[in-house]
CSV table of C-alpha atoms in Angstrom, one decimal:
chain,number,residue,atom,x,y,z
W,1,MET,CA,258.8,-89.0,-96.2
W,2,THR,CA,255.6,-87.5,-93.7
W,3,GLU,CA,254.3,-90.1,-92.6
W,4,PRO,CA,250.3,-90.1,-94.8
W,5,LEU,CA,247.1,-89.4,-92.8
W,6,GLU,CA,245.6,-93.1,-93.4
W,7,ARG,CA,248.5,-95.2,-91.7
W,8,GLN,CA,246.2,-93.8,-88.3
W,9,ALA,CA,243.5,-96.3,-89.4
W,10,ILE,CA,243.1,-100.3,-88.4
W,11,ILE,CA,240.8,-102.3,-90.0
W,12,SER,CA,239.5,-103.5,-86.9
W,13,GLY,CA,236.3,-105.5,-87.7
W,14,ALA,CA,235.9,-107.4,-90.8
W,15,ALA,CA,232.0,-109.2,-92.5
W,16,GLN,CA,230.0,-109.7,-95.2
W,17,SER,CA,226.3,-110.4,-94.8
W,18,GLN,CA,225.1,-113.4,-97.1
W,19,ILE,CA,225.7,-113.9,-99.8
W,20,GLY,CA,223.8,-115.9,-103.4
W,21,ARG,CA,221.8,-114.8,-106.6
W,22,ARG,CA,217.9,-113.3,-105.7
W,23,LEU,CA,218.0,-113.9,-102.4
W,24,HIS,CA,214.8,-111.8,-101.9
W,25,ARG,CA,216.3,-109.3,-99.2
W,26,THR,CA,216.8,-106.1,-99.5
W,27,GLY,CA,220.0,-103.9,-99.6
W,28,LEU,CA,219.3,-102.2,-96.2
W,29,ASP,CA,218.4,-105.9,-94.8
W,30,LEU,CA,222.0,-107.1,-96.0
W,31,THR,CA,224.3,-104.5,-95.3
W,32,ILE,CA,222.9,-104.2,-91.8
W,33,GLU,CA,223.4,-107.6,-90.8
W,34,ALA,CA,227.1,-107.2,-92.4
W,35,ALA,CA,228.1,-104.7,-90.3
W,36,LEU,CA,226.6,-105.4,-87.2
W,37,ARG,CA,229.0,-108.4,-87.2
W,38,ALA,CA,232.2,-106.4,-88.1
W,39,ILE,CA,231.3,-104.7,-85.4
W,40,ASP,CA,231.1,-108.0,-83.2
W,41,ASP,CA,233.9,-109.1,-85.9
W,42,ALA,CA,235.5,-106.0,-83.9
W,43,GLY,CA,234.2,-106.5,-80.1
W,44,LEU,CA,232.7,-103.2,-80.2
W,45,THR,CA,229.0,-102.8,-79.4
W,46,VAL,CA,226.2,-100.3,-81.7
W,47,ALA,CA,226.8,-97.4,-79.5
W,48,ASP,CA,231.1,-97.3,-80.3
W,49,ILE,CA,230.3,-96.5,-84.0
W,50,ASP,CA,230.9,-92.6,-84.9
W,51,GLY,CA,230.2,-92.7,-88.4
W,52,VAL,CA,228.8,-94.5,-91.4
W,53,SER,CA,230.1,-94.8,-95.0
W,54,THR,CA,227.8,-96.7,-97.1
W,55,TYR,CA,228.4,-97.6,-101.0
W,56,PRO,CA,226.7,-96.1,-103.3
W,57,GLY,CA,225.4,-94.0,-100.5
W,58,MET,CA,223.5,-90.3,-101.3
W,59,GLY,CA,221.0,-91.4,-104.5
W,60,GLY,CA,221.3,-95.3,-103.1
W,61,VAL,CA,219.9,-96.6,-106.4
W,62,PHE,CA,220.9,-97.1,-110.0
W,63,GLY,CA,221.7,-98.9,-113.2
W,64,GLY,CA,221.5,-102.6,-111.2
W,65,ALA,CA,222.3,-101.7,-107.3
W,66,THR,CA,220.5,-101.7,-104.7
W,67,GLY,CA,222.7,-99.9,-102.0
W,68,ALA,CA,221.6,-99.3,-98.9
W,69,GLU,CA,221.2,-95.5,-98.4
W,70,VAL,CA,223.5,-94.0,-96.0
W,71,HIS,CA,221.0,-92.5,-94.4
W,72,ASP,CA,219.0,-95.4,-94.3
W,73,ALA,CA,222.2,-96.3,-93.0
W,74,ALA,CA,222.5,-94.7,-90.3
W,75,ALA,CA,219.0,-94.4,-88.9
W,76,ALA,CA,218.2,-98.0,-89.0
W,77,LEU,CA,222.5,-99.0,-86.8
W,78,ALA,CA,220.3,-96.0,-84.3
W,79,GLN,CA,217.1,-97.3,-83.9
W,80,LEU,CA,218.9,-101.2,-83.2
W,81,ALA,CA,221.2,-99.3,-80.8
W,82,ARG,CA,218.5,-97.4,-78.6
W,83,ARG,CA,220.3,-95.1,-77.8
W,84,ARG,CA,221.9,-92.5,-79.6
W,85,ARG,CA,225.7,-90.3,-77.3
W,86,ARG,CA,225.8,-88.6,-80.8
W,87,ARG,CA,224.8,-89.0,-84.8
W,88,PRO,CA,226.1,-91.3,-86.4
W,89,ALA,CA,228.3,-88.8,-89.1
W,90,ALA,CA,227.0,-91.1,-92.5
W,91,SER,CA,228.8,-89.8,-95.7
W,92,SER,CA,228.5,-91.9,-99.8
W,93,GLY,CA,231.9,-93.3,-100.3
W,94,ARG,CA,231.5,-93.9,-104.3
W,95,SER,CA,234.7,-93.6,-106.6
W,96,THR,CA,237.0,-94.6,-104.3
W,97,ARG,CA,234.6,-95.7,-101.9
W,98,GLN,CA,237.7,-97.9,-99.8
W,99,CYS,CA,239.0,-94.9,-98.5
W,100,SER,CA,238.1,-91.4,-99.0
W,101,ARG,CA,236.2,-92.0,-96.9
W,102,TRP,CA,237.8,-92.7,-93.7
W,103,PRO,CA,239.3,-89.6,-92.2
W,104,PRO,CA,236.2,-87.5,-91.2
W,105,VAL,CA,236.0,-90.3,-88.5
W,106,TRP,CA,238.7,-90.8,-87.7
W,107,PRO,CA,240.5,-91.0,-84.8
W,108,GLY,CA,237.3,-92.4,-84.4
W,109,THR,CA,234.8,-95.7,-85.4
W,110,CYS,CA,233.4,-96.3,-88.8
W,111,TRP,CA,231.8,-99.3,-90.3
W,112,SER,CA,232.2,-98.5,-94.1
W,113,THR,CA,229.2,-100.9,-96.6
W,114,ALA,CA,230.1,-102.3,-99.3
W,115,PRO,CA,226.1,-102.6,-101.5
W,116,SER,CA,224.1,-105.4,-102.3
W,117,TRP,CA,223.2,-105.9,-105.8
W,118,ARG,CA,220.8,-107.2,-107.2
W,119,ALA,CA,220.6,-110.2,-109.1
W,120,ALA,CA,217.3,-109.7,-110.9
W,121,ALA,CA,217.0,-109.5,-114.9
W,122,GLY,CA,217.2,-106.2,-116.4
W,123,PRO,CA,218.6,-103.1,-118.2
W,124,CYS,CA,222.0,-102.3,-115.8
W,125,GLY,CA,224.5,-99.8,-115.7
W,126,PRO,CA,223.9,-96.3,-118.3
W,127,ALA,CA,220.3,-97.6,-119.9
W,128,GLY,CA,218.9,-97.9,-117.1
W,129,ALA,CA,219.8,-94.5,-118.0
W,130,ALA,CA,217.3,-94.4,-121.3
W,131,GLY,CA,214.6,-95.6,-119.2
W,132,ALA,CA,212.1,-92.5,-119.8
W,133,GLY,CA,213.4,-93.3,-123.4
W,134,ARG,CA,215.5,-90.1,-123.2
W,135,CYS,CA,219.5,-90.1,-121.9
W,136,ARG,CA,221.1,-87.6,-121.5
W,137,SER,CA,224.7,-86.0,-119.9
W,138,SER,CA,227.5,-88.0,-121.1
W,139,PHE,CA,224.8,-91.3,-122.1
W,140,GLN,CA,223.3,-89.4,-125.0
W,141,PHE,CA,227.0,-89.9,-126.7
W,142,LEU,CA,227.4,-93.3,-126.3
W,143,ILE,CA,223.8,-95.5,-125.7
W,144,PRO,CA,223.0,-94.0,-129.5
W,145,TYR,CA,225.8,-95.2,-131.2
W,146,GLY,CA,224.2,-99.6,-129.4
W,147,VAL,CA,227.6,-98.6,-126.4
W,148,THR,CA,225.1,-98.8,-123.5
W,149,SER,CA,227.3,-101.7,-120.8
W,150,ALA,CA,230.0,-100.8,-119.1
W,151,ALA,CA,230.7,-104.6,-120.8
W,152,ASN,CA,231.0,-102.2,-124.4
W,153,TRP,CA,232.5,-99.2,-122.8
W,154,ILE,CA,235.7,-101.6,-121.2
W,155,SER,CA,235.6,-104.4,-124.2
W,156,CYS,CA,236.9,-101.5,-126.5
W,157,TYR,CA,239.9,-101.0,-123.7
W,158,ALA,CA,240.7,-105.1,-124.0
W,159,ARG,CA,240.4,-104.7,-127.2
W,160,ARG,CA,243.4,-101.4,-127.8
W,161,HIS,CA,245.3,-104.0,-125.4
W,162,MET,CA,244.9,-106.8,-127.5
W,163,HIS,CA,245.9,-104.6,-130.5
W,164,ASP,CA,249.0,-102.8,-129.3
W,165,TYR,CA,250.3,-105.6,-126.7
W,166,GLY,CA,249.8,-108.7,-128.8
W,167,THR,CA,247.3,-110.1,-125.4
W,168,THR,CA,244.8,-112.7,-126.0
W,169,ARG,CA,241.9,-114.4,-124.9
W,170,GLU,CA,243.2,-117.3,-123.4
W,171,GLN,CA,245.5,-114.5,-121.1
W,172,LEU,CA,242.0,-112.6,-120.5
W,173,GLY,CA,240.7,-117.0,-119.2
W,174,ALA,CA,243.2,-118.0,-117.9
W,175,ILE,CA,242.0,-114.8,-115.4
W,176,ALA,CA,238.4,-116.2,-115.6
W,177,ILE,CA,240.0,-119.6,-114.1
W,178,SER,CA,242.1,-118.8,-112.0
W,179,ALA,CA,238.7,-116.9,-110.3
W,180,ARG,CA,237.2,-120.6,-110.3
W,181,THR,CA,239.5,-122.5,-109.1
W,182,ASN,CA,239.8,-120.6,-106.1
W,183,ALA,CA,236.0,-119.6,-105.6
W,184,ALA,CA,235.6,-123.5,-105.0
W,185,THR,CA,237.3,-123.0,-101.3
W,186,ASN,CA,234.6,-119.9,-100.2
W,187,PRO,CA,231.3,-121.4,-99.2
W,188,GLN,CA,229.8,-117.9,-99.9
W,189,ALA,CA,230.6,-118.1,-103.9
W,190,ILE,CA,228.2,-118.7,-107.1
W,191,TYR,CA,229.7,-120.0,-109.2
W,192,THR,CA,231.7,-123.4,-108.1
W,193,ASP,CA,232.0,-126.0,-110.2
W,194,PRO,CA,235.4,-126.4,-112.7
W,195,MET,CA,235.9,-124.2,-115.4
W,196,THR,CA,237.9,-125.5,-119.0
W,197,MET,CA,240.6,-122.6,-121.0
W,198,ASP,CA,237.7,-124.7,-123.7
W,199,ASP,CA,234.4,-124.3,-121.3
W,200,TYR,CA,235.1,-120.4,-121.5
W,201,LEU,CA,236.8,-120.0,-125.9
W,202,THR,CA,233.2,-121.5,-126.7
W,203,VAL,CA,230.6,-119.9,-123.6
W,204,ARG,CA,228.5,-116.8,-125.2
W,205,MET,CA,230.0,-113.5,-126.2
W,206,ILE,CA,228.6,-110.5,-124.7
W,207,SER,CA,230.9,-107.7,-125.6
W,208,ASP,CA,233.7,-108.9,-128.0
W,209,PRO,CA,236.2,-109.4,-127.0
W,210,PHE,CA,234.5,-110.4,-123.2
W,211,GLY,CA,233.0,-113.6,-123.6
W,212,LEU,CA,230.6,-113.9,-120.6
W,213,TYR,CA,232.0,-116.0,-117.8
W,214,ASP,CA,234.8,-112.0,-118.7
W,215,CYS,CA,232.0,-110.4,-116.9
W,216,ASP,CA,232.1,-110.8,-113.2
W,217,VAL,CA,228.5,-112.9,-111.8
W,218,PRO,CA,225.6,-109.8,-110.5
W,219,CYS,CA,225.1,-111.1,-106.9
W,220,ASP,CA,223.0,-110.0,-103.7
W,221,GLY,CA,224.7,-109.4,-100.7
W,222,SER,CA,226.7,-106.7,-98.1
W,223,THR,CA,230.6,-106.4,-96.9
W,224,ALA,CA,231.0,-104.3,-93.8
W,225,VAL,CA,234.5,-103.2,-92.3
W,226,ILE,CA,234.9,-101.7,-89.3
W,227,VAL,CA,238.0,-99.0,-89.5
W,228,SER,CA,239.7,-97.8,-85.6
W,229,HIS,CA,242.5,-95.7,-85.6
W,230,ARG,CA,245.5,-97.1,-84.3
W,231,ASP,CA,245.3,-96.8,-80.7
W,232,PHE,CA,242.7,-98.7,-80.2
W,233,ALA,CA,245.1,-101.5,-82.5
W,234,PRO,CA,245.4,-103.6,-78.7
W,235,ASP,CA,241.8,-103.9,-77.8
W,236,VAL,CA,241.3,-105.8,-81.3
W,237,ARG,CA,241.0,-109.4,-80.2
W,238,HIS,CA,242.0,-111.4,-83.6
W,239,GLY,CA,245.3,-109.8,-85.6
W,240,VAL,CA,244.8,-105.9,-86.8
W,241,VAL,CA,245.4,-105.0,-90.4
W,242,HIS,CA,246.5,-101.5,-91.3
W,243,VAL,CA,246.7,-99.0,-93.1
W,244,ASN,CA,250.0,-98.8,-95.1
W,245,ALA,CA,248.9,-96.5,-98.0
W,246,MET,CA,246.5,-95.3,-100.0
W,247,GLY,CA,245.4,-93.9,-103.8
W,248,THR,CA,242.7,-92.5,-105.0
W,249,ALA,CA,244.3,-90.2,-108.2
W,250,LEU,CA,242.8,-89.6,-111.3
W,251,ARG,CA,245.1,-87.2,-112.9
W,252,GLY,CA,243.5,-87.9,-117.0
W,253,ARG,CA,240.0,-87.4,-118.1
W,254,PRO,CA,237.4,-88.7,-115.3
W,255,SER,CA,236.3,-90.3,-118.4
W,256,TRP,CA,234.6,-93.9,-119.6
W,257,ASP,CA,235.6,-93.1,-123.5
W,258,GLN,CA,237.8,-90.1,-122.8
W,259,PHE,CA,240.6,-90.5,-120.9
W,260,ASP,CA,243.9,-90.1,-122.5
W,261,ASP,CA,244.9,-93.7,-122.4
W,262,LEU,CA,243.0,-96.7,-123.4
W,263,THR,CA,245.3,-98.8,-122.3
W,264,THR,CA,244.9,-98.2,-118.3
W,265,MET,CA,242.6,-96.4,-116.8
W,266,ALA,CA,241.8,-94.6,-113.2
W,267,MET,CA,243.9,-96.8,-111.9
W,268,ARG,CA,246.7,-96.0,-113.4
W,269,ASP,CA,247.2,-92.8,-111.7
W,270,SER,CA,245.6,-94.7,-108.1
W,271,ALA,CA,247.8,-97.4,-108.1
W,272,ALA,CA,250.9,-94.5,-109.4
W,273,SER,CA,249.3,-92.3,-105.8
W,274,MET,CA,249.3,-95.3,-103.1
W,275,TRP,CA,253.1,-96.0,-104.0
W,276,GLU,CA,254.4,-92.8,-103.4
W,277,ARG,CA,252.9,-92.3,-100.0
W,278,THR,CA,254.8,-95.6,-98.3
W,279,GLU,CA,258.8,-97.1,-98.6
W,280,LEU,CA,256.8,-100.8,-99.5
W,281,THR,CA,257.2,-101.6,-103.2
W,282,PRO,CA,255.4,-103.9,-105.5
W,283,ALA,CA,258.0,-107.1,-104.7
W,284,ASP,CA,257.1,-106.7,-101.3
W,285,VAL,CA,253.1,-107.6,-101.8
W,286,ASP,CA,252.3,-111.0,-100.8
W,287,THR,CA,248.5,-111.5,-102.1
W,288,ALA,CA,246.2,-109.0,-104.5
W,289,GLN,CA,241.9,-108.5,-104.0
W,290,LEU,CA,242.4,-106.3,-107.3
W,291,TYR,CA,238.5,-106.0,-109.5
W,292,ASP,CA,237.5,-107.4,-111.8
W,293,GLY,CA,234.0,-106.7,-112.5
W,294,PHE,CA,235.3,-108.0,-116.6
W,295,SER,CA,238.4,-110.4,-116.9
W,296,TRP,CA,240.0,-107.0,-118.1
W,297,LEU,CA,240.8,-104.5,-115.8
W,298,ALA,CA,242.7,-107.4,-112.8
W,299,MET,CA,245.3,-107.5,-115.4
W,300,ALA,CA,245.6,-103.5,-115.7
W,301,TRP,CA,245.2,-103.9,-112.5
W,302,ILE,CA,248.4,-106.1,-112.5
W,303,GLU,CA,249.9,-103.9,-114.5
W,304,ALA,CA,249.2,-100.3,-112.9
W,305,LEU,CA,250.3,-101.8,-109.4
W,306,GLY,CA,254.2,-102.7,-110.9
W,307,PHE,CA,253.7,-106.2,-110.8
W,308,CYS,CA,255.2,-106.5,-115.2
W,309,GLY,CA,255.3,-103.6,-117.2
W,310,LYS,CA,253.2,-100.9,-119.0
W,311,GLY,CA,251.2,-104.6,-121.9
W,312,GLU,CA,253.0,-107.2,-119.9
W,313,GLY,CA,249.9,-108.3,-118.1
W,314,GLY,CA,249.2,-111.2,-120.8
W,315,PRO,CA,252.3,-113.1,-120.6
W,316,PHE,CA,251.8,-112.4,-117.1
W,317,VAL,CA,248.3,-114.8,-115.8
W,318,GLU,CA,249.1,-116.7,-119.0
W,319,GLY,CA,248.9,-119.8,-117.0
W,320,GLY,CA,247.9,-119.3,-114.1
W,321,ALA,CA,250.7,-120.4,-112.5
W,322,ARG,CA,252.0,-117.4,-111.4
W,323,ILE,CA,248.8,-115.5,-110.1
W,324,ALA,CA,247.4,-119.1,-108.7
W,325,PRO,CA,247.6,-119.3,-104.5
W,326,ASP,CA,250.9,-120.4,-104.8
W,327,GLY,CA,253.0,-118.5,-107.3
W,328,ASP,CA,254.4,-115.5,-106.9
W,329,LEU,CA,251.5,-112.8,-107.1
W,330,PRO,CA,248.4,-115.0,-105.5
W,331,LEU,CA,245.9,-112.8,-106.2
W,332,ASN,CA,241.6,-112.9,-106.3
W,333,THR,CA,241.6,-115.8,-103.5
W,334,TRP,CA,238.5,-116.1,-102.3
W,335,GLY,CA,237.1,-116.0,-106.4
W,336,GLY,CA,237.3,-112.0,-108.0
W,337,GLN,CA,233.9,-111.5,-108.5
W,338,LEU,CA,234.0,-113.3,-111.2
W,339,SER,CA,233.0,-116.5,-109.6
W,340,GLY,CA,232.8,-114.8,-106.2
W,341,GLY,CA,229.7,-112.3,-106.6
W,342,ARG,CA,229.4,-108.7,-108.0
W,343,LEU,CA,230.1,-107.6,-104.2
W,344,HIS,CA,230.9,-104.1,-106.2
W,345,GLY,CA,235.4,-103.5,-104.8
W,346,PHE,CA,234.7,-104.7,-101.1
W,347,GLY,CA,234.7,-108.7,-102.3
W,348,PHE,CA,238.5,-108.2,-102.6
W,349,LEU,CA,238.9,-105.6,-99.2
W,350,HIS,CA,237.1,-108.0,-97.4
W,351,GLU,CA,239.7,-110.9,-98.7
W,352,GLY,CA,242.2,-109.0,-98.4
W,353,VAL,CA,241.8,-108.6,-94.3
W,354,MET,CA,241.0,-112.3,-94.4
W,355,GLN,CA,244.5,-112.9,-95.8
W,356,LEU,CA,246.6,-111.1,-93.0
W,357,ARG,CA,244.9,-112.3,-90.6
W,358,GLY,CA,245.5,-116.1,-91.6
W,359,THR,CA,242.2,-117.1,-92.1
W,360,ALA,CA,241.6,-117.0,-94.9
W,361,ASN,CA,239.9,-119.7,-97.0
W,362,LEU,CA,242.7,-120.5,-99.1
W,363,GLN,CA,245.3,-118.7,-97.0
W,364,VAL,CA,248.8,-117.3,-98.9
W,365,PRO,CA,251.4,-118.6,-95.8
W,366,ASP,CA,252.9,-115.9,-94.1
W,367,CYS,CA,250.9,-113.4,-95.8
W,368,GLU,CA,251.8,-109.7,-94.3
W,369,VAL,CA,251.5,-107.2,-96.9
W,370,ALA,CA,247.7,-107.3,-99.4
W,371,ALA,CA,247.2,-105.4,-102.1
W,372,VAL,CA,243.4,-104.2,-102.5
W,373,GLY,CA,242.6,-102.5,-105.4
W,374,ALA,CA,238.8,-101.9,-107.0
W,375,GLY,CA,237.3,-99.3,-109.6
W,376,GLY,CA,237.3,-99.4,-113.4
W,377,GLY,CA,236.5,-96.6,-115.9
W,378,PRO,CA,237.8,-93.6,-114.1
W,379,GLU,CA,236.8,-94.9,-110.6
W,380,SER,CA,239.3,-96.2,-108.6
W,381,GLY,CA,241.2,-96.8,-105.3
W,382,CYS,CA,243.9,-99.5,-103.6
W,383,LEU,CA,244.6,-99.6,-100.8
W,384,LEU,CA,247.9,-101.5,-99.1
W,385,LEU,CA,247.8,-103.7,-96.2
W,386,THR,CA,250.4,-104.8,-94.1
W,387,LYS,CA,249.8,-107.7,-91.1
W,388,GLY,CA,250.6,-105.7,-87.1
W,389,ILE,CA,251.6,-102.2,-86.6
W,390,ARG,CA,254.3,-101.5,-89.1
S,1,MET,CA,220.0,-101.4,-137.3
S,2,SER,CA,216.7,-100.3,-136.4
S,3,GLY,CA,218.9,-97.4,-134.1
S,4,PRO,CA,217.5,-95.7,-131.6
S,5,PRO,CA,213.5,-94.1,-131.8
S,6,PRO,CA,213.3,-90.9,-132.3
S,7,ARG,CA,211.9,-89.8,-128.3
S,8,PHE,CA,215.4,-91.0,-127.5
S,9,ILE,CA,218.5,-88.4,-127.5
S,10,SER,CA,217.4,-84.6,-125.4
S,11,PRO,CA,220.3,-83.1,-126.0
S,12,HIS,CA,222.2,-80.7,-123.2
S,13,ALA,CA,222.9,-77.2,-124.3
S,14,GLU,CA,226.8,-77.4,-125.7
S,15,GLY,CA,225.8,-80.3,-126.9
S,16,GLU,CA,222.6,-80.5,-129.4
S,17,PHE,CA,225.0,-78.8,-132.7
S,18,TYR,CA,226.3,-82.2,-132.6
S,19,TRP,CA,223.3,-83.7,-134.3
S,20,THR,CA,221.7,-81.7,-135.6
S,21,SER,CA,224.8,-80.4,-137.9
S,22,GLY,CA,223.9,-83.9,-139.2
S,23,ALA,CA,221.6,-81.9,-141.6
S,24,ASP,CA,224.1,-80.0,-143.8
S,25,GLY,CA,226.3,-82.9,-144.1
S,26,VAL,CA,228.7,-82.1,-142.1
S,27,LEU,CA,231.0,-83.4,-138.8
S,28,ARG,CA,231.3,-80.5,-136.2
S,29,LEU,CA,232.3,-80.8,-132.7
S,30,GLN,CA,233.3,-78.8,-129.7
S,31,ARG,CA,236.9,-75.8,-130.3
S,32,CYS,CA,238.3,-73.9,-128.1
S,33,GLY,CA,238.8,-70.1,-129.5
S,34,ALA,CA,241.5,-70.3,-126.7
S,35,CYS,CA,243.8,-73.7,-127.1
S,36,GLY,CA,242.9,-75.1,-129.8
S,37,ARG,CA,241.6,-78.0,-129.3
S,38,PHE,CA,239.3,-80.1,-129.3
S,39,ASN,CA,236.6,-81.4,-126.9
S,40,HIS,CA,233.8,-84.4,-127.2
S,41,PRO,CA,231.6,-84.4,-125.9
S,42,ALA,CA,231.1,-80.4,-125.6
S,43,GLY,CA,231.2,-79.3,-122.7
S,44,PRO,CA,230.1,-75.4,-120.6
S,45,VAL,CA,234.4,-75.1,-120.3
S,46,CYS,CA,238.0,-76.4,-122.3
S,47,PRO,CA,238.4,-78.9,-119.6
S,48,PHE,CA,242.8,-78.4,-121.2
S,49,CYS,CA,242.4,-74.4,-120.4
S,50,HIS,CA,239.7,-74.0,-119.1
S,51,SER,CA,238.9,-71.0,-121.8
S,52,ARG,CA,234.7,-70.6,-121.7
S,53,ASP,CA,235.2,-69.4,-126.0
S,54,LEU,CA,233.6,-72.4,-127.2
S,55,ALA,CA,232.5,-73.4,-130.3
S,56,PRO,CA,230.8,-75.7,-133.3
S,57,ALA,CA,233.4,-76.8,-135.8
S,58,PRO,CA,233.5,-78.7,-138.8
S,59,VAL,CA,235.5,-81.7,-138.7
S,60,SER,CA,236.1,-83.6,-142.1
S,61,GLY,CA,234.3,-86.8,-140.8
S,62,ARG,CA,237.1,-88.7,-141.9
S,63,GLY,CA,238.9,-90.7,-138.5
S,64,THR,CA,240.9,-93.8,-137.6
S,65,ILE,CA,239.4,-96.3,-135.4
S,66,ALA,CA,240.4,-96.6,-131.6
S,67,THR,CA,239.3,-99.7,-130.9
S,68,PHE,CA,235.8,-101.2,-131.1
S,69,THR,CA,233.5,-104.2,-129.7
S,70,ILE,CA,231.0,-106.2,-132.2
S,71,ASN,CA,228.2,-106.4,-129.6
S,72,ARG,CA,226.6,-109.5,-129.2
S,73,LYS,CA,223.8,-108.9,-126.5
S,74,GLU,CA,220.2,-106.7,-126.8
S,75,TRP,CA,220.4,-104.4,-123.8
S,76,ILE,CA,217.9,-101.7,-124.8
S,77,PRO,CA,214.7,-102.1,-127.4
S,78,GLY,CA,216.7,-100.9,-130.9
S,79,PHE,CA,219.3,-102.1,-130.7
S,80,GLU,CA,219.2,-106.0,-131.8
S,81,PRO,CA,222.5,-107.7,-132.2
S,82,PRO,CA,224.9,-108.4,-133.4
S,83,THR,CA,226.0,-104.7,-133.8
S,84,CYS,CA,229.6,-102.9,-134.3
S,85,SER,CA,230.1,-100.4,-132.3
S,86,ARG,CA,233.5,-98.6,-133.0
S,87,SER,CA,235.1,-95.7,-130.9
S,88,TRP,CA,237.5,-93.2,-133.7
S,89,ARG,CA,239.2,-90.0,-133.4
S,90,SER,CA,239.3,-87.3,-136.3
S,91,THR,CA,241.3,-87.4,-138.6
S,92,ARG,CA,242.5,-83.2,-138.0
S,93,THR,CA,241.4,-82.8,-133.8
S,94,ARG,CA,244.0,-86.1,-133.7
S,95,ARG,CA,246.6,-83.5,-132.3
S,96,SER,CA,248.5,-86.6,-130.3
S,97,ALA,CA,246.7,-90.6,-129.4
S,98,SER,CA,245.1,-88.9,-127.1
S,99,GLY,CA,242.8,-86.6,-128.7
S,100,PRO,CA,238.9,-86.8,-127.5
S,101,THR,CA,237.2,-90.1,-129.9
S,102,SER,CA,234.3,-90.2,-131.7
S,103,TRP,CA,231.8,-93.1,-131.0
S,104,ALA,CA,230.2,-95.3,-134.5
S,105,ALA,CA,228.2,-97.5,-135.0
S,106,ALA,CA,227.0,-99.6,-137.8
S,107,SER,CA,225.8,-103.0,-138.1
S,108,THR,CA,227.6,-106.4,-139.0
S,109,THR,CA,225.6,-108.5,-140.7
């Protein structure tokens, strides 16, 4: 196999800002806080940074997200540096936000951040597109039918998964309860009180089959990672995390509701493309940090990445033992977005890095390979990370 | 369900026929003249064969429910919960299990 391009990359730094509900801080403020911490974590200075990528990136704000505009972040960075050796390259990451924008900045170093997400109440998702009284584009075929939120769109996939494979709410609940249990060890987590299956099943319904605890919890916060060329690995003062492979493919129709299979999403394709780029296999993975914007998405990622067969995600997670920190596949050890907070994908990457460094709050013993997946619907990207250079 | 106010939809050029077709009681979906496949939402090019020979074609309105959700939260005014939204595949367009889906909504009360 030709060495994939991404194997030149290491994650030399990772950090998060303050995380919480209604912090009344701006997305840019939190982003810069996370970035400076990550730069320091990597043992670098701002002047060492060659490029910037943010999510949502350009256009910055949509439906409930208040991320940092990439140019604002780059400008703040330049001012902080006082002097500019070169113009920071700026780009926005989106569907494959953890992966796609890295190659242009190699062999230098860049930082990449996730947005903060507005915790204030209000219409989220495409409902925001209807704020002016009209909806356009493909949303015109969703919103008039009451299909206004990602909760509606994704619940329809979960329902079809239940229909085809017999998946149950209790099985989805195992993902939510496991996340809650793990979150208790994370000082930055939003929900930390213990949750029982009865709590899960009796909480108010949002969009059947999703109740409140199937939906992630909005929060304010930002995550930053520093990506460097592996030649710099000897200079990293803590454990080096190596990118073994990334997956970004989308082989079906890029649509929330016109995908060819209503029991999986684009993660099917990004996961497949990731395994095509590595000699490692699902059996080599010591922990999985998988997007759980809604509980079912984590189950779909587990299936997509081949930790079980298609349609077997329900029995795989049932009871929670297999996905517990001491189970076969420790899942979302930071509490996931369901309890840790909606850091829009980057919380999983941060936790994967901490696990491989051996510094996670809830550390998986002898953790050497981590699978990280982010996204739902047509948006999807995943990474296979290893401890040290392979 | 009271449904959306009239000003709610601002159809794009390719999609306007979908909303006005109901005036004569016939549901129409976009169909490709080159490969014969239906495409929804309508677009400027066939996503399957890239032909631009596209036109609205009548369908029966009968179909199979692909999936559904019962929504319990009011996301935007005009949709007081509970509402039931169903994704369905038209019988005529269902050339395969992965044919285009359309949405339907109904009150559950």
